[in-house]
């Protein structure tokens, strides 16, 4: 079983829609949860960073962590064509650089 | 502007040749990382370094080597021992003790001919 599971999509939505992206994980020790956005042929860009459970909001983006279900989500409100990218979840158990686990990414297209 | 640069953007290599990928950062970060990205797989850690002249193997270090002679630079050599080197290579950096906030470079696409 993979440490992190993420539906690869592709996901296609109309402009203005609310998008929900999700990851599940198996390691209950994970405490740090990140979402990255990656445009085609570019490096990932850190979008959201949360610690432990709860919600975190930043503009149109909301990150949600449910540790009891081992499930994390990223919501995008009022989606824009510029949000079209691959979204990667990442998580870690501690504070060392070698304990990072990435999902495979979900490809999102927002149609104008 | 602070950031991470990787060069070249595209690289072609013949089988049996070693090749070195460049990574430079001016963010004053102590920690640097190399990842490999393949279609349908998450990023996989090749090597990481927390301090100059010190580095540790990641999950898939076989066939790769690194050096960290300067804080700003962390070059990756893909050797002929790497069986399947064609991939997208990403360099990242972070502040020490804030490993979860990693900043990535634009990547190098390596193709073995």
GROMACS .gro file of C-alpha atoms in nm:
model
  225
    1UNK     CA    1   0.000   0.000   0.000
    2UNK     CA    2   0.134   0.342  -0.092
    3UNK     CA    3   0.193   0.590   0.187
    4UNK     CA    4  -0.013   0.852   0.003
    5UNK     CA    5  -0.293   0.794  -0.245
    6UNK     CA    6  -0.421   1.062  -0.479
    7UNK     CA    7  -0.668   1.028  -0.764
    8UNK     CA    8  -0.481   1.132  -1.080
    9UNK     CA    9  -0.793   1.261  -1.253
   10UNK     CA   10  -0.804   1.428  -1.493
   11UNK     CA   11  -1.061   1.663  -1.346
   12UNK     CA   12  -1.237   1.913  -1.570
   13UNK     CA   13  -1.466   2.186  -1.433
   14UNK     CA   14  -1.628   2.505  -1.567
   15UNK     CA   15  -1.493   2.841  -1.462
   16UNK     CA   16  -1.638   2.954  -1.130
   17UNK     CA   17  -1.695   2.602  -0.996
   18UNK     CA   18  -1.580   2.483  -0.656
   19UNK     CA   19  -1.307   2.223  -0.690
   20UNK     CA   20  -1.235   1.954  -0.433
   21UNK     CA   21  -0.902   1.770  -0.446
   22UNK     CA   22  -0.827   1.490  -0.204
   23UNK     CA   23  -0.556   1.260  -0.071
   24UNK     CA   24  -0.567   0.969   0.166
   25UNK     CA   25  -0.277   0.831   0.362
   26UNK     CA   26  -0.193   0.530   0.572
   27UNK     CA   27   0.068   0.653   0.819
   28UNK     CA   28  -0.099   0.789   1.131
   29UNK     CA   29   0.228   0.958   1.229
   30UNK     CA   30   0.192   1.220   0.953
   31UNK     CA   31   0.149   1.564   1.107
   32UNK     CA   32   0.247   1.808   0.833
   33UNK     CA   33   0.034   1.840   0.522
   34UNK     CA   34   0.118   2.041   0.213
   35UNK     CA   35  -0.042   2.118  -0.121
   36UNK     CA   36   0.166   2.210  -0.423
   37UNK     CA   37   0.056   2.340  -0.762
   38UNK     CA   38   0.259   2.236  -1.066
   39UNK     CA   39   0.212   2.385  -1.408
   40UNK     CA   40   0.317   2.179  -1.707
   41UNK     CA   41   0.696   2.140  -1.734
   42UNK     CA   42   0.752   2.359  -1.427
   43UNK     CA   43   0.858   2.297  -1.069
   44UNK     CA   44   0.594   2.262  -0.795
   45UNK     CA   45   0.489   2.573  -0.606
   46UNK     CA   46   0.389   2.552  -0.240
   47UNK     CA   47   0.025   2.657  -0.200
   48UNK     CA   48  -0.078   2.555   0.148
   49UNK     CA   49   0.092   2.417   0.456
   50UNK     CA   50  -0.099   2.289   0.757
   51UNK     CA   51  -0.001   2.122   1.078
   52UNK     CA   52  -0.218   1.854   1.239
   53UNK     CA   53  -0.596   1.866   1.195
   54UNK     CA   54  -0.827   2.149   1.102
   55UNK     CA   55  -0.880   2.401   0.826
   56UNK     CA   56  -0.663   2.670   0.680
   57UNK     CA   57  -0.782   2.933   0.437
   58UNK     CA   58  -0.582   3.150   0.199
   59UNK     CA   59  -0.782   3.351  -0.049
   60UNK     CA   60  -0.976   3.115  -0.273
   61UNK     CA   61  -0.796   2.810  -0.131
   62UNK     CA   62  -0.892   2.610   0.177
   63UNK     CA   63  -0.695   2.315   0.307
   64UNK     CA   64  -0.867   2.067   0.532
   65UNK     CA   65  -0.713   1.786   0.735
   66UNK     CA   66  -0.907   1.503   0.899
   67UNK     CA   67  -0.651   1.293   1.082
   68UNK     CA   68  -0.914   1.054   1.220
   69UNK     CA   69  -1.002   0.953   0.865
   70UNK     CA   70  -0.649   1.001   0.728
   71UNK     CA   71  -0.790   1.228   0.463
   72UNK     CA   72  -0.688   1.572   0.341
   73UNK     CA   73  -0.859   1.805   0.098
   74UNK     CA   74  -0.791   2.120  -0.097
   75UNK     CA   75  -1.089   2.331  -0.199
   76UNK     CA   76  -1.065   2.596  -0.468
   77UNK     CA   77  -1.351   2.847  -0.479
   78UNK     CA   78  -1.444   3.046  -0.788
   79UNK     CA   79  -1.203   2.843  -0.998
   80UNK     CA   80  -1.021   3.025  -1.279
   81UNK     CA   81  -0.859   2.901  -1.600
   82UNK     CA   82  -0.525   2.998  -1.442
   83UNK     CA   83  -0.588   2.729  -1.177
   84UNK     CA   84  -0.544   2.464  -1.449
   85UNK     CA   85  -0.246   2.262  -1.328
   86UNK     CA   86  -0.152   1.945  -1.147
   87UNK     CA   87  -0.202   1.956  -0.772
   88UNK     CA   88   0.026   1.749  -0.552
   89UNK     CA   89  -0.035   1.665  -0.191
   90UNK     CA   90   0.261   1.600   0.034
   91UNK     CA   91   0.295   1.501   0.395
   92UNK     CA   92   0.550   1.417   0.658
   93UNK     CA   93   0.574   1.279   1.006
   94UNK     CA   94   0.848   1.490   1.144
   95UNK     CA   95   1.087   1.771   1.088
   96UNK     CA   96   1.355   1.610   0.877
   97UNK     CA   97   1.386   1.642   0.504
   98UNK     CA   98   1.390   1.274   0.427
   99UNK     CA   99   1.039   1.200   0.552
  100UNK     CA  100   0.845   1.370   0.277
  101UNK     CA  101   0.583   1.169   0.089
  102UNK     CA  102   0.415   1.301  -0.224
  103UNK     CA  103   0.095   1.200  -0.395
  104UNK     CA  104   0.105   1.135  -0.767
  105UNK     CA  105  -0.088   1.454  -0.843
  106UNK     CA  106  -0.435   1.538  -0.975
  107UNK     CA  107  -0.458   1.710  -1.312
  108UNK     CA  108  -0.716   1.992  -1.312
  109UNK     CA  109  -0.851   2.184  -1.611
  110UNK     CA  110  -1.079   2.483  -1.561
  111UNK     CA  111  -1.278   2.554  -1.875
  112UNK     CA  112  -1.357   2.920  -1.952
  113UNK     CA  113   1.465   3.802  -0.692
  114UNK     CA  114   1.537   3.511  -0.462
  115UNK     CA  115   1.487   3.167  -0.602
  116UNK     CA  116   1.625   2.841  -0.729
  117UNK     CA  117   1.771   2.798  -1.073
  118UNK     CA  118   1.832   2.471  -1.251
  119UNK     CA  119   2.022   2.423  -1.571
  120UNK     CA  120   1.992   2.311  -1.835
  121UNK     CA  121   1.615   2.296  -1.887
  122UNK     CA  122   1.647   2.006  -2.130
  123UNK     CA  123   1.935   1.759  -2.146
  124UNK     CA  124   2.002   1.472  -2.379
  125UNK     CA  125   2.252   1.202  -2.299
  126UNK     CA  126   2.378   0.894  -2.472
  127UNK     CA  127   2.373   0.567  -2.284
  128UNK     CA  128   2.690   0.511  -2.088
  129UNK     CA  129   2.762   0.879  -2.030
  130UNK     CA  130   2.763   1.062  -1.699
  131UNK     CA  131   2.585   1.396  -1.686
  132UNK     CA  132   2.569   1.669  -1.422
  133UNK     CA  133   2.260   1.877  -1.346
  134UNK     CA  134   2.310   2.216  -1.190
  135UNK     CA  135   2.111   2.361  -0.898
  136UNK     CA  136   2.176   2.702  -0.745
  137UNK     CA  137   1.976   2.892  -0.482
  138UNK     CA  138   2.004   3.243  -0.344
  139UNK     CA  139   1.745   3.200  -0.069
  140UNK     CA  140   2.013   3.146   0.196
  141UNK     CA  141   1.862   2.806   0.271
  142UNK     CA  142   2.073   2.548   0.447
  143UNK     CA  143   1.889   2.239   0.323
  144UNK     CA  144   1.877   2.129  -0.040
  145UNK     CA  145   1.716   1.830  -0.208
  146UNK     CA  146   1.703   1.641  -0.536
  147UNK     CA  147   1.385   1.467  -0.648
  148UNK     CA  148   1.296   1.264  -0.949
  149UNK     CA  149   0.947   1.285  -1.103
  150UNK     CA  150   0.809   1.016  -1.333
  151UNK     CA  151   0.459   0.998  -1.485
  152UNK     CA  152   0.212   0.832  -1.251
  153UNK     CA  153   0.451   0.845  -0.956
  154UNK     CA  154   0.499   1.092  -0.678
  155UNK     CA  155   0.822   1.279  -0.636
  156UNK     CA  156   1.094   1.052  -0.506
  157UNK     CA  157   1.387   1.176  -0.302
  158UNK     CA  158   1.732   1.104  -0.447
  159UNK     CA  159   1.965   1.293  -0.210
  160UNK     CA  160   1.942   1.572   0.041
  161UNK     CA  161   2.187   1.793   0.223
  162UNK     CA  162   2.143   1.990   0.542
  163UNK     CA  163   2.485   2.152   0.552
  164UNK     CA  164   2.788   2.214   0.336
  165UNK     CA  165   3.007   1.908   0.280
  166UNK     CA  166   2.741   1.673   0.414
  167UNK     CA  167   2.459   1.487   0.236
  168UNK     CA  168   2.242   1.181   0.283
  169UNK     CA  169   2.091   0.927   0.047
  170UNK     CA  170   1.722   0.934  -0.019
  171UNK     CA  171   1.499   0.652  -0.135
  172UNK     CA  172   1.649   0.610  -0.483
  173UNK     CA  173   2.015   0.716  -0.459
  174UNK     CA  174   2.160   0.427  -0.662
  175UNK     CA  175   2.323   0.551  -0.981
  176UNK     CA  176   2.338   0.913  -0.862
  177UNK     CA  177   2.599   1.122  -0.684
  178UNK     CA  178   2.600   1.473  -0.538
  179UNK     CA  179   2.834   1.726  -0.384
  180UNK     CA  180   2.776   2.024  -0.156
  181UNK     CA  181   3.087   2.238  -0.162
  182UNK     CA  182   2.898   2.566  -0.131
  183UNK     CA  183   2.578   2.653   0.051
  184UNK     CA  184   2.424   2.787  -0.269
  185UNK     CA  185   2.501   2.492  -0.494
  186UNK     CA  186   2.397   2.126  -0.498
  187UNK     CA  187   2.483   1.959  -0.832
  188UNK     CA  188   2.353   1.614  -0.917
  189UNK     CA  189   2.546   1.368  -1.134
  190UNK     CA  190   2.351   1.098  -1.311
  191UNK     CA  191   2.597   0.818  -1.371
  192UNK     CA  192   2.594   0.540  -1.627
  193UNK     CA  193   2.500   0.306  -1.343
  194UNK     CA  194   2.150   0.457  -1.329
  195UNK     CA  195   1.941   0.205  -1.523
  196UNK     CA  196   1.650   0.426  -1.616
  197UNK     CA  197   1.763   0.788  -1.602
  198UNK     CA  198   1.507   0.948  -1.834
  199UNK     CA  199   1.294   1.165  -1.602
  200UNK     CA  200   1.216   1.514  -1.480
  201UNK     CA  201   1.461   1.618  -1.208
  202UNK     CA  202   1.366   1.875  -0.947
  203UNK     CA  203   1.588   2.055  -0.702
  204UNK     CA  204   1.443   2.208  -0.387
  205UNK     CA  205   1.563   2.396  -0.081
  206UNK     CA  206   1.431   2.485   0.262
  207UNK     CA  207   1.535   2.654   0.582
  208UNK     CA  208   1.684   2.425   0.837
  209UNK     CA  209   1.417   2.292   1.076
  210UNK     CA  210   1.142   2.412   0.837
  211UNK     CA  211   1.178   2.115   0.608
  212UNK     CA  212   0.812   2.107   0.522
  213UNK     CA  213   0.830   2.437   0.337
  214UNK     CA  214   1.033   2.331   0.039
  215UNK     CA  215   1.078   2.561  -0.258
  216UNK     CA  216   1.138   2.403  -0.596
  217UNK     CA  217   1.337   2.500  -0.900
  218UNK     CA  218   1.197   2.484  -1.256
  219UNK     CA  219   1.334   2.134  -1.320
  220UNK     CA  220   1.557   1.965  -1.576
  221UNK     CA  221   1.416   1.717  -1.824
  222UNK     CA  222   1.679   1.448  -1.891
  223UNK     CA  223   1.636   1.217  -2.187
  224UNK     CA  224   1.868   0.926  -2.255
  225UNK     CA  225   1.900   0.845  -2.623
   0.00000   0.00000   0.00000
